[in-house]
Coordinates of C-alpha atoms in Angstrom, one line a residue:
M4 CA 30.7 45.9 2.1
L5 CA 29.6 49.3 4.6
I6 CA 28.8 46.5 6.9
G7 CA 32.9 44.9 6.9
L8 CA 33.8 48.6 7.4
T9 CA 31.5 49.3 10.4
V10 CA 32.3 45.4 11.3
F11 CA 36.4 46.4 11.7
A12 CA 36.2 49.9 13.3
L13 CA 34.0 48.3 16.0
A14 CA 36.2 45.0 16.1
A15 CA 39.6 47.5 16.2
G16 CA 38.2 50.3 18.7
L17 CA 37.2 47.3 21.1
L18 CA 40.6 46.0 21.5
W19 CA 42.4 49.7 21.2
I20 CA 40.5 49.7 24.0
A21 CA 40.9 46.7 25.7
L22 CA 44.7 46.9 25.8
G23 CA 44.1 50.2 26.9
F24 CA 44.6 53.0 24.3
P25 CA 48.4 51.4 22.7
S26 CA 50.5 54.2 21.2
A27 CA 52.9 52.2 19.7
A28 CA 52.9 51.1 16.4
T29 CA 53.4 47.3 16.1
S30 CA 50.6 47.2 18.9
R31 CA 48.2 49.0 16.6
L32 CA 49.9 47.0 13.6
D33 CA 48.7 44.5 15.5
I34 CA 45.3 45.5 16.2
I35 CA 44.5 45.4 12.8
K36 CA 45.3 42.2 12.1
V37 CA 43.2 40.4 13.9
A38 CA 40.4 42.9 13.5
L39 CA 40.6 42.1 9.5
T40 CA 41.0 38.9 11.1
V41 CA 37.2 38.9 12.8
V42 CA 35.6 40.2 9.3
A43 CA 37.5 37.5 7.5
G44 CA 35.1 35.7 10.3
V45 CA 32.1 37.1 9.9
G46 CA 32.4 37.1 6.1
G47 CA 33.5 33.5 6.1
V48 CA 30.2 33.5 8.1
V49 CA 28.0 35.4 6.2
A50 CA 28.9 33.4 3.6
L51 CA 28.4 30.3 4.9
V52 CA 23.7 31.9 5.4
V53 CA 23.8 32.2 1.9
A54 CA 25.3 29.1 0.5
Y55 CA 23.0 27.3 2.7
R56 CA 19.9 29.7 2.4
K57 CA 20.6 28.7 -1.4
Q58 CA 21.2 25.5 -1.2
R59 CA 18.3 25.4 0.7
I60 CA 15.8 27.2 -1.7
S61 CA 17.5 25.1 -4.1
E62 CA 16.5 21.7 -2.9
S63 CA 12.8 23.5 -2.2
A64 CA 12.2 23.8 -6.2
E65 CA 13.7 20.2 -6.6
T66 CA 11.2 19.0 -4.7
R67 CA 8.1 21.3 -6.4
E68 CA 8.7 19.9 -9.3
R69 CA 9.3 16.6 -8.3
V70 CA 6.1 16.8 -6.3
K71 CA 4.4 18.7 -10.1
L72 CA 5.8 15.6 -12.2
L73 CA 4.1 13.5 -10.0
T74 CA 0.9 14.6 -10.1
D75 CA 1.1 15.5 -13.6
R76 CA 1.5 11.3 -14.1
F77 CA -1.4 10.8 -11.4
G78 CA -3.9 13.1 -13.6
A79 CA -3.0 11.4 -16.9
A80 CA -3.1 7.2 -15.0
C81 CA -6.7 8.0 -13.5
N82 CA -7.5 9.6 -17.0
Q83 CA -6.5 6.7 -18.2
I84 CA -8.2 4.0 -16.2
G85 CA -11.3 6.0 -16.8
N86 CA -11.5 5.3 -20.5
E87 CA -13.7 3.6 -22.8
S88 CA -10.7 1.4 -24.4
P89 CA -9.4 -1.4 -21.5
T90 CA -6.6 -1.9 -23.5
V91 CA -5.9 2.4 -22.6
R92 CA -7.4 1.4 -18.4
L93 CA -5.0 -1.4 -19.0
A94 CA -1.9 0.7 -18.9
G95 CA -2.8 3.6 -16.2
I96 CA -3.5 0.5 -14.5
Y97 CA 0.4 0.4 -14.6
A98 CA 1.2 3.3 -14.5
L99 CA -0.5 4.5 -10.9
A100 CA 1.4 1.1 -9.2
A101 CA 4.9 2.1 -10.7
L102 CA 3.8 5.6 -9.4
A103 CA 2.9 3.7 -5.9
D104 CA 6.5 2.2 -6.0
E105 CA 7.5 6.0 -7.1
W106 CA 6.1 7.7 -4.7
P107 CA 5.2 6.5 -0.6
E108 CA 4.7 10.3 0.3
Q109 CA 0.9 9.5 -1.6
R110 CA 1.8 5.7 -2.9
Q111 CA -2.3 5.0 0.2
V112 CA -3.3 7.0 -2.5
C113 CA -2.6 5.0 -5.0
I114 CA -3.7 3.1 -3.0
D115 CA -7.5 4.1 -2.6
V116 CA -7.5 5.0 -6.6
L117 CA -7.1 0.9 -7.1
C118 CA -9.1 0.0 -5.3
S119 CA -12.1 2.5 -6.3
Y120 CA -12.5 1.0 -10.0
L121 CA -13.0 -2.8 -7.8
R122 CA -15.7 -1.0 -5.7
I123 CA -17.6 -0.1 -9.0
P124 CA -20.7 -1.8 -9.9
Y125 CA -19.7 -4.4 -12.3
E126 CA -22.0 -7.5 -14.3
P127 CA -19.7 -10.2 -15.9
D128 CA -20.5 -11.5 -19.1
L129 CA -21.6 -14.8 -18.1
D130 CA -21.7 -16.3 -21.3
S131 CA -18.2 -15.7 -22.2
E132 CA -15.9 -18.0 -22.7
W133 CA -14.2 -19.3 -19.2
F134 CA -16.6 -17.4 -17.3
H135 CA -13.9 -13.8 -18.9
D136 CA -14.6 -11.0 -21.0
A137 CA -12.1 -7.4 -21.0
E138 CA -13.4 -6.1 -18.1
S139 CA -12.5 -9.3 -15.7
E140 CA -9.5 -8.5 -17.1
V141 CA -8.7 -5.2 -16.3
R142 CA -9.8 -6.0 -12.5
L143 CA -7.9 -9.5 -12.3
T144 CA -4.9 -7.3 -13.6
I145 CA -5.2 -4.9 -10.6
T146 CA -5.7 -7.9 -8.4
S147 CA -2.6 -9.2 -10.0
L148 CA -0.7 -6.1 -8.8
I149 CA -1.7 -5.1 -5.5
S150 CA -0.7 -9.8 -4.8
Q151 CA 3.3 -8.8 -6.6
H152 CA 3.5 -5.6 -4.3
L153 CA 1.8 -8.1 -0.8
R154 CA 4.3 -11.1 -1.5
D155 CA 8.0 -12.1 0.5
G156 CA 10.7 -10.5 -2.3
A157 CA 8.5 -8.4 -3.7
R158 CA 10.5 -5.8 -4.7
V159 CA 8.3 -2.7 -3.3
S160 CA 6.6 -3.4 0.0
W161 CA 2.7 -2.4 -0.3
R162 CA 3.0 -4.5 2.8
G163 CA 0.6 -2.4 6.3
H164 CA -1.4 0.4 3.8
D165 CA -4.9 -0.1 3.6
F166 CA -6.8 -2.1 0.7
D167 CA -10.8 -1.2 0.5
L168 CA -12.3 -3.7 -1.1
V169 CA -15.5 -3.1 0.1
R170 CA -18.7 -3.9 -2.5
A171 CA -16.1 -5.6 -5.5
V172 CA -17.2 -7.9 -8.3
L173 CA -14.5 -9.8 -8.7
R174 CA -14.9 -13.0 -10.6
S175 CA -11.2 -14.2 -11.4
A176 CA -8.1 -12.9 -8.5
D177 CA -5.0 -14.1 -7.9
F178 CA -4.4 -13.6 -4.0
A179 CA -2.0 -16.1 -3.8
G180 CA 1.4 -16.0 -1.7
I181 CA 0.4 -12.2 -0.2
H182 CA 1.2 -11.6 3.8
I183 CA -0.4 -9.8 5.6
T184 CA 1.4 -8.3 8.4
S185 CA -0.5 -5.4 9.5
G186 CA -3.4 -2.5 8.2
T187 CA -6.6 -4.1 7.4
F188 CA -8.1 -6.1 3.9
F189 CA -11.5 -5.5 3.6
L190 CA -13.5 -8.0 1.3
S191 CA -17.0 -7.2 3.4
L192 CA -19.9 -7.1 1.0
A193 CA -17.8 -8.2 -2.0
R194 CA -19.4 -10.3 -5.0
F195 CA -17.5 -14.1 -5.4
H196 CA -19.8 -14.9 -8.6
R197 CA -18.1 -17.8 -10.9
G198 CA -14.7 -18.1 -11.7
W199 CA -11.5 -19.4 -9.5
I200 CA -10.5 -16.4 -7.1
S201 CA -7.1 -18.4 -5.1
F202 CA -5.5 -16.9 -1.2
D203 CA -3.4 -20.9 -1.6
G204 CA -0.7 -19.9 0.1
M205 CA -2.2 -16.3 2.1
V206 CA -0.1 -15.7 4.7
V207 CA -1.8 -13.7 7.8
D208 CA 0.6 -12.7 10.6
G209 CA -1.5 -8.9 11.8
G210 CA -3.7 -7.2 10.9
E211 CA -8.1 -7.9 9.7
V212 CA -9.0 -9.3 6.9
W213 CA -12.9 -9.1 6.6
F214 CA -14.9 -10.6 4.0
G215 CA -18.5 -10.0 6.1
G216 CA -21.5 -10.3 4.1
A217 CA -19.4 -11.3 1.2
T218 CA -21.4 -13.8 -1.2
F219 CA -20.0 -16.5 -1.9
T220 CA -22.1 -17.3 -5.6
G221 CA -20.9 -20.3 -7.5
A222 CA -17.1 -19.7 -8.0
R223 CA -14.3 -21.5 -6.2
V224 CA -12.5 -19.5 -3.8
T225 CA -9.7 -21.3 -1.9
F226 CA -7.2 -20.8 0.2
D227 CA -5.6 -23.7 0.6
D228 CA -1.8 -24.5 2.1
S229 CA -2.7 -20.7 4.1
E230 CA -1.9 -20.0 7.3
F231 CA -3.9 -17.7 10.2
R232 CA -1.1 -17.0 12.7
K233 CA -2.0 -13.6 14.6
G234 CA -5.0 -10.9 13.2
R235 CA -8.0 -11.3 12.5
V236 CA -10.1 -13.3 9.6
Q237 CA -14.0 -12.4 9.7
F238 CA -16.6 -14.3 7.6
K239 CA -19.7 -12.4 9.4
G240 CA -22.6 -12.8 7.4
A241 CA -20.5 -14.4 4.3
D242 CA -23.3 -16.2 2.5
F243 CA -21.4 -19.7 1.3
A244 CA -24.4 -20.0 -1.2
S245 CA -23.1 -22.7 -3.7
G246 CA -19.6 -23.1 -5.5
E247 CA -16.9 -24.4 -3.4
V248 CA -14.8 -22.4 -0.8
S249 CA -11.6 -24.1 0.2
F250 CA -9.9 -24.4 3.4
R251 CA -7.0 -27.7 2.2
G252 CA -4.4 -27.6 3.9
A253 CA -4.7 -24.4 6.1
R254 CA -2.5 -24.2 9.3
F255 CA -4.2 -22.4 11.8
L256 CA -1.5 -20.8 14.4
G257 CA -3.4 -18.0 16.0
A258 CA -5.4 -16.0 14.3
E259 CA -9.0 -15.7 14.9
V260 CA -11.1 -17.1 11.7
D261 CA -14.4 -17.1 12.6
L262 CA -17.2 -18.4 10.1
S263 CA -19.7 -18.1 13.4
E264 CA -22.0 -15.8 11.4
A265 CA -21.9 -16.7 8.1
Q266 CA -24.5 -18.0 6.3
I267 CA -23.7 -21.4 5.5
T268 CA -25.4 -23.5 2.5
A269 CA -22.5 -24.4 0.8
M270 CA -19.6 -25.7 3.8
P271 CA -16.1 -24.6 3.5
V272 CA -13.9 -27.8 2.8
F273 CA -11.9 -28.2 5.2
D274 CA -8.8 -31.1 6.3
D275 CA -9.6 -33.1 9.8
G276 CA -7.2 -32.0 13.4
D277 CA -7.8 -29.5 15.2
K278 CA -8.3 -26.2 14.4
P279 CA -7.2 -23.9 17.0
G280 CA -8.7 -20.3 15.9
L281 CA -11.5 -21.4 14.0
K282 CA -14.9 -20.2 14.7
L283 CA -17.4 -22.6 12.7
P284 CA -21.0 -22.2 12.8
P285 CA -22.4 -23.7 16.4
G286 CA -25.2 -27.0 16.1
N287 CA -23.6 -27.0 12.8
A288 CA -23.4 -31.0 12.2
V289 CA -21.4 -30.8 8.2
A290 CA -18.8 -28.5 10.5
A291 CA -18.6 -30.6 13.2
T292 CA -17.5 -33.8 10.5
P293 CA -15.3 -31.4 8.0
I294 CA -15.0 -33.2 4.8
V295 CA -11.9 -34.3 4.7
G296 CA -10.1 -33.9 1.2
R297 CA -6.0 -32.8 -0.6
E298 CA -7.6 -33.5 -4.6
R299 CA -8.6 -31.4 -6.6

């Protein structure tokens, strides 16, 4: 009220002075009307400012509440992933993947946690049926969730993020159909021990995929019908000791696929024909005459 009266007095005084100190009642009445209009305008502006501040405060409170809720969910999912029971760990993995879909600001953090689980030292139970045990199922679930978000038509895409699977131990993994457009997909020093790891139909359209120092021992790792368009796929120091690594039907369309410094005992299988962008070890007789075949 005090501010309103002050504005009214100032407006009326300035108008009275500007009009040359009029003495007519009508002029004074007009001055009062104009001054009241000015007060109303100032009051409207003040009301808008107050309403805007309230809206900002309300939005900030909602944002803090949302972040707190998502943070609590993140902590609960991480606790589940650390549980001794495989079923509880699976529940935590699905919860963390769902959280990554809803929380784009921290999606990379959720992805990092999922990838870090695969980097935990693990010795597969080679005596289990189909070389598959409970821990292998947990790891297969993580790789499947990652793949689902990297394929065409994914409801929420995780493309462009970084996937650090350095030193991961994988017996079964389904990376079939993933589409790498940017970011990094590191499987350096990974161990592919028994089982089947599928990269069939993978498309590399940018970014970097690294298998440097990876060990292929007794596993079946397939890149059949994959397309290497852009980017780089590096096998520097990889050890193809045994098992089968297959590139049947793969198309090398411009991306650099480098096996030139790999240690090859069991030669990967290729279709015959030109392979632009593919570097094989020099002087390797087996590499110079690739094995031809489409049947598995």
